JSON list of C-alpha atoms in Angstrom, two decimals:
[
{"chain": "A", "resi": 1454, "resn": "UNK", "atom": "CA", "xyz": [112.84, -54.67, 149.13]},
{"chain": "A", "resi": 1455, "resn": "UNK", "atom": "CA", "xyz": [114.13, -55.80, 152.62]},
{"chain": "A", "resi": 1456, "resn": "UNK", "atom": "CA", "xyz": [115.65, -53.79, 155.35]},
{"chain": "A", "resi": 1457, "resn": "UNK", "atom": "CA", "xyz": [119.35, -54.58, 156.29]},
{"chain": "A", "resi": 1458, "resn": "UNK", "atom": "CA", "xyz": [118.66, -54.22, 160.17]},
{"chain": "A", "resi": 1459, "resn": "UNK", "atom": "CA", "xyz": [122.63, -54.60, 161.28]},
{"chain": "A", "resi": 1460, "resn": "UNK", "atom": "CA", "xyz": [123.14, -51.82, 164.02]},
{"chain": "A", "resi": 1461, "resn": "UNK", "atom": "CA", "xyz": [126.88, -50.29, 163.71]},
{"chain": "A", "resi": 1462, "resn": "UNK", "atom": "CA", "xyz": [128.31, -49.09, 166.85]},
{"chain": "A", "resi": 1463, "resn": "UNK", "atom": "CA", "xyz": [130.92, -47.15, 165.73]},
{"chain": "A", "resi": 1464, "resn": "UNK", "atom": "CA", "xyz": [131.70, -43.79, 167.45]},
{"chain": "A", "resi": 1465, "resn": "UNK", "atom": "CA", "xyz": [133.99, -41.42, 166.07]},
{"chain": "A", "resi": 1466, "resn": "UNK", "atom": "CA", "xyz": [135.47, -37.69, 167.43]},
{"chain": "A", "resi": 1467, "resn": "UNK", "atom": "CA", "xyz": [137.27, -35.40, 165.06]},
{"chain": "A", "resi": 1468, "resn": "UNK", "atom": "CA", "xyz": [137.99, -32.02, 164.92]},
{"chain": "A", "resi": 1469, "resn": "UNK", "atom": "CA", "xyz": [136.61, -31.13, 161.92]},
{"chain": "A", "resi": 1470, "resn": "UNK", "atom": "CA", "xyz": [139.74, -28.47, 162.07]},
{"chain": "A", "resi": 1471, "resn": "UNK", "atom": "CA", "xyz": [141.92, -31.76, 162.65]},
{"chain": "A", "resi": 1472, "resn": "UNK", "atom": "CA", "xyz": [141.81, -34.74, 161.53]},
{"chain": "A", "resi": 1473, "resn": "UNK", "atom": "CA", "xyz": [138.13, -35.10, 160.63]},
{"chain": "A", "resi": 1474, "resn": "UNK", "atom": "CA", "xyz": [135.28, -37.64, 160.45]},
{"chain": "A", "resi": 1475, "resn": "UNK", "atom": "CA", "xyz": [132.30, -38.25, 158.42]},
{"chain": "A", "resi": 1476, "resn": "UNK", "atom": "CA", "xyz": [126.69, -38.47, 156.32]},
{"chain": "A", "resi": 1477, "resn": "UNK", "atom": "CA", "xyz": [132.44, -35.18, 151.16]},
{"chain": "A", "resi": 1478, "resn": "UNK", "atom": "CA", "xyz": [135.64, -32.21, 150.02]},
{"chain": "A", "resi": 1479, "resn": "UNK", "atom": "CA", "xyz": [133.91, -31.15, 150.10]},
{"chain": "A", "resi": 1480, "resn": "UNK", "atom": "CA", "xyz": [136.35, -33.55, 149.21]},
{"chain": "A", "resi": 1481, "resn": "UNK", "atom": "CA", "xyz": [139.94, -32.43, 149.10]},
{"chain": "A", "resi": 1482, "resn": "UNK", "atom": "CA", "xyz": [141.40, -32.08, 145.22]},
{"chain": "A", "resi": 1483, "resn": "UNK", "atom": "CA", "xyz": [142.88, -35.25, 144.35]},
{"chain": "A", "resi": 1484, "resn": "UNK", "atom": "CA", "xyz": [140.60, -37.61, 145.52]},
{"chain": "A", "resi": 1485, "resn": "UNK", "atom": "CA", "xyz": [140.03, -40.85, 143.31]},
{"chain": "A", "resi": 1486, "resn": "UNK", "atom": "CA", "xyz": [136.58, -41.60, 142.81]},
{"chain": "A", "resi": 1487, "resn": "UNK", "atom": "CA", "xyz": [135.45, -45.24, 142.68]},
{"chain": "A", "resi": 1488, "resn": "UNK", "atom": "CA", "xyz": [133.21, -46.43, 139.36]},
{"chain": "A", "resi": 1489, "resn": "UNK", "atom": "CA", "xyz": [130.10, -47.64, 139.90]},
{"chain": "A", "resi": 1490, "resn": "UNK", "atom": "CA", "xyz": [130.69, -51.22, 138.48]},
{"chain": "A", "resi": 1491, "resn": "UNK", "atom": "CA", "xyz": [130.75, -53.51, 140.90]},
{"chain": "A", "resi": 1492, "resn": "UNK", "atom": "CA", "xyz": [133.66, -55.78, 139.35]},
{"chain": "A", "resi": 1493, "resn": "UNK", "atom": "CA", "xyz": [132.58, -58.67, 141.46]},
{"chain": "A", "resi": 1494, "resn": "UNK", "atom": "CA", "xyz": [128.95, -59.00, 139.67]},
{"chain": "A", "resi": 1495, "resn": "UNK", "atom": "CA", "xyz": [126.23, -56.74, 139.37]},
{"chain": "A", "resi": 1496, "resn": "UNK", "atom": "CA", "xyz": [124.70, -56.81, 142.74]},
{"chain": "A", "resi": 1497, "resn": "UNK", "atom": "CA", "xyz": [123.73, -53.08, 143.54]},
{"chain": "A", "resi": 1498, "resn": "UNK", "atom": "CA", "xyz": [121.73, -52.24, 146.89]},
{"chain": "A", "resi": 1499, "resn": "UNK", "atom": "CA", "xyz": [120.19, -48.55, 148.12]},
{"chain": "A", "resi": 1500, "resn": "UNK", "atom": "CA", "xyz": [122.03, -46.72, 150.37]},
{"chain": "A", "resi": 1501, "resn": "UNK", "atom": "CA", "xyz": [119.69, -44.38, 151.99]},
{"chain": "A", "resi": 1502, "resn": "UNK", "atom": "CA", "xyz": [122.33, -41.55, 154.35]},
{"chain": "A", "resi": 1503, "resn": "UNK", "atom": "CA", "xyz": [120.68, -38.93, 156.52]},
{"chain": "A", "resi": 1504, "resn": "UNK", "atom": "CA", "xyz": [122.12, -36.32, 159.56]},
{"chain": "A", "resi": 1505, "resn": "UNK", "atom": "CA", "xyz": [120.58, -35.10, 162.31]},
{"chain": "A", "resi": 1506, "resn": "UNK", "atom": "CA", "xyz": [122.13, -33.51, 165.57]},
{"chain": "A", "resi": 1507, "resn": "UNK", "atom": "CA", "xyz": [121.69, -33.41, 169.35]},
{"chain": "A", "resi": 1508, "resn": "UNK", "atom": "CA", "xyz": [120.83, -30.53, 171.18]},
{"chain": "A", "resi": 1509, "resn": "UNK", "atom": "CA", "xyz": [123.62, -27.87, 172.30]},
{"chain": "A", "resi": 1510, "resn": "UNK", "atom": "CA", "xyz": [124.66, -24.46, 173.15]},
{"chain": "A", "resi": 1511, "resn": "UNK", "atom": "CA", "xyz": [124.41, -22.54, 169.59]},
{"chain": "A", "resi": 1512, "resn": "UNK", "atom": "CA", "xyz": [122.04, -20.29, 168.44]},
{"chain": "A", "resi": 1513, "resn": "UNK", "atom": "CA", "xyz": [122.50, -21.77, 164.63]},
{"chain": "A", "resi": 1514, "resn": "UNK", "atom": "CA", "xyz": [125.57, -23.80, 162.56]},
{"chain": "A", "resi": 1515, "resn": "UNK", "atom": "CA", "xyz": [125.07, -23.63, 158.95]},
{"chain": "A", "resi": 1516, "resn": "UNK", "atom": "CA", "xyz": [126.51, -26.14, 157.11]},
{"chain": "A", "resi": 1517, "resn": "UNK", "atom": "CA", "xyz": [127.32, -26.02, 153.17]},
{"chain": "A", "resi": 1518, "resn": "UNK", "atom": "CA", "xyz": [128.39, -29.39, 151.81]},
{"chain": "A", "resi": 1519, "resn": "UNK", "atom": "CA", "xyz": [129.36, -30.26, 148.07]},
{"chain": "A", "resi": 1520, "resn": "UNK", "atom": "CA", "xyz": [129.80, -33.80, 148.06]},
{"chain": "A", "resi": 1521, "resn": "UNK", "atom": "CA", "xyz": [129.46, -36.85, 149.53]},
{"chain": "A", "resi": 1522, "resn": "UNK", "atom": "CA", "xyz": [131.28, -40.15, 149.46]},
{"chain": "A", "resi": 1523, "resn": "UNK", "atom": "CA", "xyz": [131.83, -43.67, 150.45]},
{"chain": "A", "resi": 1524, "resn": "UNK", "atom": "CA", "xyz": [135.00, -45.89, 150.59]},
{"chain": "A", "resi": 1525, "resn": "UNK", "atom": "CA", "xyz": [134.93, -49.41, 148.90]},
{"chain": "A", "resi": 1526, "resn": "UNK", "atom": "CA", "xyz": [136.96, -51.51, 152.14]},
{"chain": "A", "resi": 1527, "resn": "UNK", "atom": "CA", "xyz": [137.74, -54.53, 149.24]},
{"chain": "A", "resi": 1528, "resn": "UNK", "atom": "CA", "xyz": [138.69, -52.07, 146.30]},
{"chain": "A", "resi": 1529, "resn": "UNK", "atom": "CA", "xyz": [139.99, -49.34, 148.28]},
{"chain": "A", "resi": 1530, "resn": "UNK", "atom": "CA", "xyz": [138.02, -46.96, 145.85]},
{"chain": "A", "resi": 1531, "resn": "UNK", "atom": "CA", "xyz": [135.92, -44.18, 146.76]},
{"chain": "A", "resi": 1532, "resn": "UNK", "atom": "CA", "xyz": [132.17, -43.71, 144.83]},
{"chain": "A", "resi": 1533, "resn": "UNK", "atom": "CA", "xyz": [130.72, -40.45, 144.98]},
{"chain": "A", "resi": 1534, "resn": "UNK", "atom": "CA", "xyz": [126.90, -40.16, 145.61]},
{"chain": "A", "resi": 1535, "resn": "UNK", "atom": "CA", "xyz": [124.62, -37.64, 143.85]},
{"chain": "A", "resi": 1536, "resn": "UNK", "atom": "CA", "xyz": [123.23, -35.11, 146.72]},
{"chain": "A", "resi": 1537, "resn": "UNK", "atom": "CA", "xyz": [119.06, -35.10, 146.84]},
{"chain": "A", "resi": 1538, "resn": "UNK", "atom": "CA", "xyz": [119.09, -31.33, 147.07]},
{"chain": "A", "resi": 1539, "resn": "UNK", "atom": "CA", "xyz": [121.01, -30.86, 144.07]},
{"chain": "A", "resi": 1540, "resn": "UNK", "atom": "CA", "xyz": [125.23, -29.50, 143.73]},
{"chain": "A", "resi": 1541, "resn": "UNK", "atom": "CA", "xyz": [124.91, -27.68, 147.40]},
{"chain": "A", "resi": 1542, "resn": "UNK", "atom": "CA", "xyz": [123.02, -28.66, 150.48]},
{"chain": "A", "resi": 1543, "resn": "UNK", "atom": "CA", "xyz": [122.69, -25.82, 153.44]},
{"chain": "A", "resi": 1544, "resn": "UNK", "atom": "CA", "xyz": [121.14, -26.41, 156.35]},
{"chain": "A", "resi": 1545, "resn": "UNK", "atom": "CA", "xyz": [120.98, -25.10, 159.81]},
{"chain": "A", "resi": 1546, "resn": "UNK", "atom": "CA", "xyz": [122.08, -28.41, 161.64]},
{"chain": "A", "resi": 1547, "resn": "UNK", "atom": "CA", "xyz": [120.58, -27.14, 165.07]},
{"chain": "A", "resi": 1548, "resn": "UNK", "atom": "CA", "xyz": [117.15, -27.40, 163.49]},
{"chain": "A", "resi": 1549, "resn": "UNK", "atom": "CA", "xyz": [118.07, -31.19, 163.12]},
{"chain": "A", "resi": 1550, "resn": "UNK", "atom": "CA", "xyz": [116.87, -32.29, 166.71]},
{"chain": "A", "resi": 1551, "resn": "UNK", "atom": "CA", "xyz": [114.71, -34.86, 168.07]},
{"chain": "A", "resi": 1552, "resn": "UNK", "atom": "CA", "xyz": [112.96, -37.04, 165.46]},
{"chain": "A", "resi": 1553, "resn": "UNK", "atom": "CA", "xyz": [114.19, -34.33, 162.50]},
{"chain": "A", "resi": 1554, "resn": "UNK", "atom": "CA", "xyz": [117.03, -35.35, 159.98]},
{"chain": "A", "resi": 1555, "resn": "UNK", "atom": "CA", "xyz": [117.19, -34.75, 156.53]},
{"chain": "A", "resi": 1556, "resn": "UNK", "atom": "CA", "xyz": [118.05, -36.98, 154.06]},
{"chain": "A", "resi": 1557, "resn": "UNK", "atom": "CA", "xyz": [121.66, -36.39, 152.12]},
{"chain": "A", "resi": 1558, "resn": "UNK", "atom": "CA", "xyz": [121.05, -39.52, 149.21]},
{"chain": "A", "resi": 1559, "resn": "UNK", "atom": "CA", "xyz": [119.26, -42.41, 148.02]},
{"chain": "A", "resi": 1560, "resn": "UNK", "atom": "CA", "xyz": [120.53, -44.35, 145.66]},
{"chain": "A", "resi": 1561, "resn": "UNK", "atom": "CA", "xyz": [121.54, -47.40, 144.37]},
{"chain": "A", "resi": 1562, "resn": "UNK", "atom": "CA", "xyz": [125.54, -48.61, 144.84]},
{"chain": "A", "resi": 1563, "resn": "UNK", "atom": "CA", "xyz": [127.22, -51.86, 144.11]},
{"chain": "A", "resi": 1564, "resn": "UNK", "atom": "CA", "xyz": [126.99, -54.50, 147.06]},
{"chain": "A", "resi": 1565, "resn": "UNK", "atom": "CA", "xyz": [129.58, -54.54, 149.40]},
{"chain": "A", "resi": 1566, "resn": "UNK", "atom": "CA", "xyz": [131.71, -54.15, 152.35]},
{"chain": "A", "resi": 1567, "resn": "UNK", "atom": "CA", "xyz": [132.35, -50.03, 152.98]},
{"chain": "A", "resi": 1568, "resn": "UNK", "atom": "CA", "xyz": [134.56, -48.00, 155.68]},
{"chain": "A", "resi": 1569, "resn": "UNK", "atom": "CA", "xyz": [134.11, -44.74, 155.45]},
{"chain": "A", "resi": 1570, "resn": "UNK", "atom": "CA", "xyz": [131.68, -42.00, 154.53]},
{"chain": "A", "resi": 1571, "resn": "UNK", "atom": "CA", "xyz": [133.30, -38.49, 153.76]},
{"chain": "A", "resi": 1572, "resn": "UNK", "atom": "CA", "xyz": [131.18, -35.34, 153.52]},
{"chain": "A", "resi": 1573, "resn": "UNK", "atom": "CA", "xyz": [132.89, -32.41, 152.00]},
{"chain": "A", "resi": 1574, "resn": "UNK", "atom": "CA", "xyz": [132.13, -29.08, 153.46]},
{"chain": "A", "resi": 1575, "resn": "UNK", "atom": "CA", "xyz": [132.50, -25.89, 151.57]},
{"chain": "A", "resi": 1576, "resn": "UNK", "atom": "CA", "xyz": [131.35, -23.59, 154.80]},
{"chain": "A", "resi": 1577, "resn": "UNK", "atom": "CA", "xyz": [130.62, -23.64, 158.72]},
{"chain": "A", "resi": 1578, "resn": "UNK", "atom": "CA", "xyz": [128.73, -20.16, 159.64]},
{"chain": "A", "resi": 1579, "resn": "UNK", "atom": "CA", "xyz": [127.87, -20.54, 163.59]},
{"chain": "A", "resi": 1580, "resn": "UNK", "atom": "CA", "xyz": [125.61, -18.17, 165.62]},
{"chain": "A", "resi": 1581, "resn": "UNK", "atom": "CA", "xyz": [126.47, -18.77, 169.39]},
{"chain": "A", "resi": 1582, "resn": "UNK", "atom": "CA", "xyz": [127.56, -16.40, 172.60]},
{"chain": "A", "resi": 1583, "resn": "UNK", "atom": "CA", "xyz": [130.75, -16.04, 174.08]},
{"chain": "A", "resi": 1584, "resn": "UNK", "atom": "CA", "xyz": [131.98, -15.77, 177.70]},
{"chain": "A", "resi": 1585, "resn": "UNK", "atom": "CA", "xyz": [131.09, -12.21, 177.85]},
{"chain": "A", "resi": 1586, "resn": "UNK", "atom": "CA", "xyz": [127.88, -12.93, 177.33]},
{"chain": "A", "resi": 1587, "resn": "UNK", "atom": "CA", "xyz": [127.89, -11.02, 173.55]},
{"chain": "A", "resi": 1588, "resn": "UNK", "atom": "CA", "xyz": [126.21, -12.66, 170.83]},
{"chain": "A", "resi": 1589, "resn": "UNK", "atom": "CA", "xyz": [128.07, -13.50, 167.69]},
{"chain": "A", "resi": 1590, "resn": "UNK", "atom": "CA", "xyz": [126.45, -13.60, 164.10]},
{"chain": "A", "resi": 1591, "resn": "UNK", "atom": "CA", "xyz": [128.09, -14.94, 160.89]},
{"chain": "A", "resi": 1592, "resn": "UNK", "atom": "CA", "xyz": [131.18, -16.30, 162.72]},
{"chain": "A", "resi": 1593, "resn": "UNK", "atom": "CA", "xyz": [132.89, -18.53, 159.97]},
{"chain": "A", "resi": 1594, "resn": "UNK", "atom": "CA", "xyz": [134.43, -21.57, 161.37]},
{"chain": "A", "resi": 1595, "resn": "UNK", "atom": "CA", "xyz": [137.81, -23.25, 159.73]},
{"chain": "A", "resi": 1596, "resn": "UNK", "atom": "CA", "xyz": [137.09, -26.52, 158.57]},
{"chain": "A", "resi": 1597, "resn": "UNK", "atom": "CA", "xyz": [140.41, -27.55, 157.60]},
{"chain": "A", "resi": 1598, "resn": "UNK", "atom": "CA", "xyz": [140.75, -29.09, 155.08]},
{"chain": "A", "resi": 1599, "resn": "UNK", "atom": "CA", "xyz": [137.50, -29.14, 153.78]},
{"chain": "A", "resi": 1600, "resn": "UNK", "atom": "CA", "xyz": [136.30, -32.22, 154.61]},
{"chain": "A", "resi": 1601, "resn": "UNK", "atom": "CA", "xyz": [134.66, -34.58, 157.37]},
{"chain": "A", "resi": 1602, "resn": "UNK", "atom": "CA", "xyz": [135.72, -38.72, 157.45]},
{"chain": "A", "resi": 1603, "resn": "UNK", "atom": "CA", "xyz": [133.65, -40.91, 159.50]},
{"chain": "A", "resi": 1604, "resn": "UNK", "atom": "CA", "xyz": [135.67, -44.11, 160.02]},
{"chain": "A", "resi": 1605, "resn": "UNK", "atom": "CA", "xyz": [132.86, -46.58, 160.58]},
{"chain": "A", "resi": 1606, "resn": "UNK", "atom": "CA", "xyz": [131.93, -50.10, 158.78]},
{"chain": "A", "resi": 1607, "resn": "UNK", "atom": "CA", "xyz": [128.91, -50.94, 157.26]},
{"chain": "A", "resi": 1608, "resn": "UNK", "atom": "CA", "xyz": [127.53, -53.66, 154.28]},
{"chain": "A", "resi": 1609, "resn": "UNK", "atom": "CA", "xyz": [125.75, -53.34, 151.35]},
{"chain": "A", "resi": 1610, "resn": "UNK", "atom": "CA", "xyz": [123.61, -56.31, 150.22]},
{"chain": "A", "resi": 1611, "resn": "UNK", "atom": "CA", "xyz": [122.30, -56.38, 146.39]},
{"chain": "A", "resi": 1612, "resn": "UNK", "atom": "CA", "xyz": [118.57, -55.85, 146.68]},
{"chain": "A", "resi": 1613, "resn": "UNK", "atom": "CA", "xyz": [118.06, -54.77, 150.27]},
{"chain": "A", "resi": 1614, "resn": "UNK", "atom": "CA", "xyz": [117.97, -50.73, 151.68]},
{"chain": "A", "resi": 1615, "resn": "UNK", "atom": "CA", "xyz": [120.69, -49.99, 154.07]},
{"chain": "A", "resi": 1616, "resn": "UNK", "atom": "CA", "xyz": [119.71, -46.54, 155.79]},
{"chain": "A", "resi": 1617, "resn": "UNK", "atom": "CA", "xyz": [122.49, -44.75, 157.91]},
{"chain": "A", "resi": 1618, "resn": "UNK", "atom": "CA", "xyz": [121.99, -42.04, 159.82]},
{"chain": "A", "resi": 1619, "resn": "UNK", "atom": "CA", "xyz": [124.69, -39.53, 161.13]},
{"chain": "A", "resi": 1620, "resn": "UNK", "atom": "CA", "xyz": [124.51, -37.97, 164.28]},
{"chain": "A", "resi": 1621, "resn": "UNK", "atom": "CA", "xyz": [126.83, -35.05, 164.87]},
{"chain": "A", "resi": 1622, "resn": "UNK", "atom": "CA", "xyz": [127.14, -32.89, 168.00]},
{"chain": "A", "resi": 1623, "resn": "UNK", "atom": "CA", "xyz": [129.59, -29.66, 167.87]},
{"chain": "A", "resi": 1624, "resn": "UNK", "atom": "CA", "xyz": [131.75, -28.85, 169.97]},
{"chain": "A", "resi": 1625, "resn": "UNK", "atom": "CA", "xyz": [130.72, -25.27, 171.49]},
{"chain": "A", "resi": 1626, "resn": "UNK", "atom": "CA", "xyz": [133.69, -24.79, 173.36]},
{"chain": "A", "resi": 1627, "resn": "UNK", "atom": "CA", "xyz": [135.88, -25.79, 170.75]},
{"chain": "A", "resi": 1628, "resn": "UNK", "atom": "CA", "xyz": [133.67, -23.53, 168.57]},
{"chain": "A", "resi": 1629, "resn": "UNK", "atom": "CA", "xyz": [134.39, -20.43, 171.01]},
{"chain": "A", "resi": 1630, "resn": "UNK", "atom": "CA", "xyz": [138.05, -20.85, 171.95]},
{"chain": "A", "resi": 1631, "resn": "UNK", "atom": "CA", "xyz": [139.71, -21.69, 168.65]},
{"chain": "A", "resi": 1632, "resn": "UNK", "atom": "CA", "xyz": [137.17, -21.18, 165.35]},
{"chain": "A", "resi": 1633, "resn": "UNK", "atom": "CA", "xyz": [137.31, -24.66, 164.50]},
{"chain": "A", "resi": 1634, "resn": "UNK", "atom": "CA", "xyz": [134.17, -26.83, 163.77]},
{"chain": "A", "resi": 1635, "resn": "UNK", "atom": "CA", "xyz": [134.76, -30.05, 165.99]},
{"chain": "A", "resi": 1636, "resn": "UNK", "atom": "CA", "xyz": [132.13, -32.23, 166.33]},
{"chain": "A", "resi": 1637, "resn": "UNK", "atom": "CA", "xyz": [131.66, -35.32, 167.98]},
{"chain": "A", "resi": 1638, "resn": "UNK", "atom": "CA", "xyz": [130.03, -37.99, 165.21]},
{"chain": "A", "resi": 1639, "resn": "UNK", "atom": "CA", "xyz": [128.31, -41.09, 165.67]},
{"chain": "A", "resi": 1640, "resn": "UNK", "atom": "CA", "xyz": [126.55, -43.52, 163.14]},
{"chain": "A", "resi": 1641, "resn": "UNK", "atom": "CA", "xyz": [123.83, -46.19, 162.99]},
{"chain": "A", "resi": 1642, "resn": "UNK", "atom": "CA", "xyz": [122.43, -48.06, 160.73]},
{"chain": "A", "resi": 1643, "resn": "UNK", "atom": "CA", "xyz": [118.76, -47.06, 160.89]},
{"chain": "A", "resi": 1644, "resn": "UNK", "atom": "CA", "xyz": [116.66, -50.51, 161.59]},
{"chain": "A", "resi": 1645, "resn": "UNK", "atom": "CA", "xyz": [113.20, -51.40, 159.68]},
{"chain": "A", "resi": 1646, "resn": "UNK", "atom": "CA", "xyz": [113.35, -48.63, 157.07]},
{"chain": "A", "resi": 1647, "resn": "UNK", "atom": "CA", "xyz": [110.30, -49.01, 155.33]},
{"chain": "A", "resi": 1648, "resn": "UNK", "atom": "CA", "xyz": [110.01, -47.29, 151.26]},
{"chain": "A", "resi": 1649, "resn": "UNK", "atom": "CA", "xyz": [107.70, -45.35, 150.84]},
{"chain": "A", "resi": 1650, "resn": "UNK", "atom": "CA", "xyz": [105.63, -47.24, 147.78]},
{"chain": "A", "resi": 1651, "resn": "UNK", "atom": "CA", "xyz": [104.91, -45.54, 144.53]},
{"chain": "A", "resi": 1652, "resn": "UNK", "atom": "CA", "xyz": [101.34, -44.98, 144.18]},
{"chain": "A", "resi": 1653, "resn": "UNK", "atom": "CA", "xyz": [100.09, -46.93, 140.95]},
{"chain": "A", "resi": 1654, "resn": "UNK", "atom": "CA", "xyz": [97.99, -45.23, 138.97]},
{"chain": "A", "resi": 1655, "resn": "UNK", "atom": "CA", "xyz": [94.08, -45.88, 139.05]},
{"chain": "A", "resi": 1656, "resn": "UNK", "atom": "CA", "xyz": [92.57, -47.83, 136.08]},
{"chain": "A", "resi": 1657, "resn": "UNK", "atom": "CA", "xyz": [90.62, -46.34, 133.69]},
{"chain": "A", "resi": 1658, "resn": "UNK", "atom": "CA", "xyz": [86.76, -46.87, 134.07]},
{"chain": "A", "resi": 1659, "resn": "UNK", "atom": "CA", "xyz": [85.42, -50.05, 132.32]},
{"chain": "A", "resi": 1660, "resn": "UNK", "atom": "CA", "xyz": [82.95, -48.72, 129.41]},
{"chain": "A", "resi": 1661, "resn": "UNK", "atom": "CA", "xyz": [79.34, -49.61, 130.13]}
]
């Protein structure tokens, strides 16, 4: 399996309390999901999405997402992808620094162009302190309405990985002053993602 190494420099800001960005409702109710036949042939590539986040002024942001989904740009359908942690993923995205991410999905979709990966998010709990110097716990953010876009563009090729990471940053002063989750959001196509192999399995000693 090659590596699609196309780098995407698309950079998007939301207010996750606005009009939102992004690596699912978490999708809202009544959004139509795409099929997974690709009605152009039956090319199908891995799409391989992962978050991480860059360093800021918060104690912790827990994050609760549902879903996750990506937007056909010929069809104008949506395919929703199965979640590698199961129904719910939590995780404290301040832990997600430096060379840490974690991995939303893997798996195979049909080939083609996409515009947009939605994550929907069920809950925003933020730790952080305020002007007075007072430390908050179990603040729950509004993340109206329920759901991140990330406008962005990226290809799928039948046969080939294409691994995206996002990279979201909150918006502490957003955060403090109004209870909404903003972050700022930027994607990339990760270059020279190498599988890991699946170990075969050692053959059986030859009789003597």
């Amino acid at each position: 399996m090659s590596t699609n190494n196309r780098t995407l420099g698309i950079y998007a800001a939301s207010g996750i309390g606005i009009a939102i960005i992004l690596i699912a409702a978490i999708f809202a109710s009544g959004i139509p999901l795409g099929t997974d036949q690709n009605q152009t042939g039956d090319q199908r590539g891995t799409l391989w999405v992962s978050i991480k986040d860059a360093p800021v002024d918060l104690h912790k942001l827990v994050l609760t997402i549902n879903g996750i989904y990506i937007l056909n740009a010929d069809e104008d359908s949506w395919t929703e992808l199965t979640l590698k942690e199961g129904e719910l993923t939590k995780f404290d995205l301040l832990q997600l620094t430096g060379d840490k991410s974690l991995k939303l999905t893997e798996q195979e979709v049909p080939a083609g162009d996409y515009s947009k990966i939605r994550l929907a998010v069920t809950e925003a709990i933020a730790t952080y302190t305020d002007k007075k110097g007072e430390a908050f716990t179990d603040v729950s953010l509004r993340v109206p309405p329920e759901r991140i876009d990330i406008i962005t563009s990226f290809n799928i090729e039948g046969g080939q990985l294409t691994a995206l990471m996002i990279d979201m940053q909150p918006d502490t002063a957003a955060i403090s002053n109004s209870g909404n989750f903003k972050p700022i959001v930027k994607m990339a196509v990760i270059p020279e993602v190498t599988p890991t192999p699946t170990p075969s399995p050692s053959p059986p000693p030859t009789p003597t």
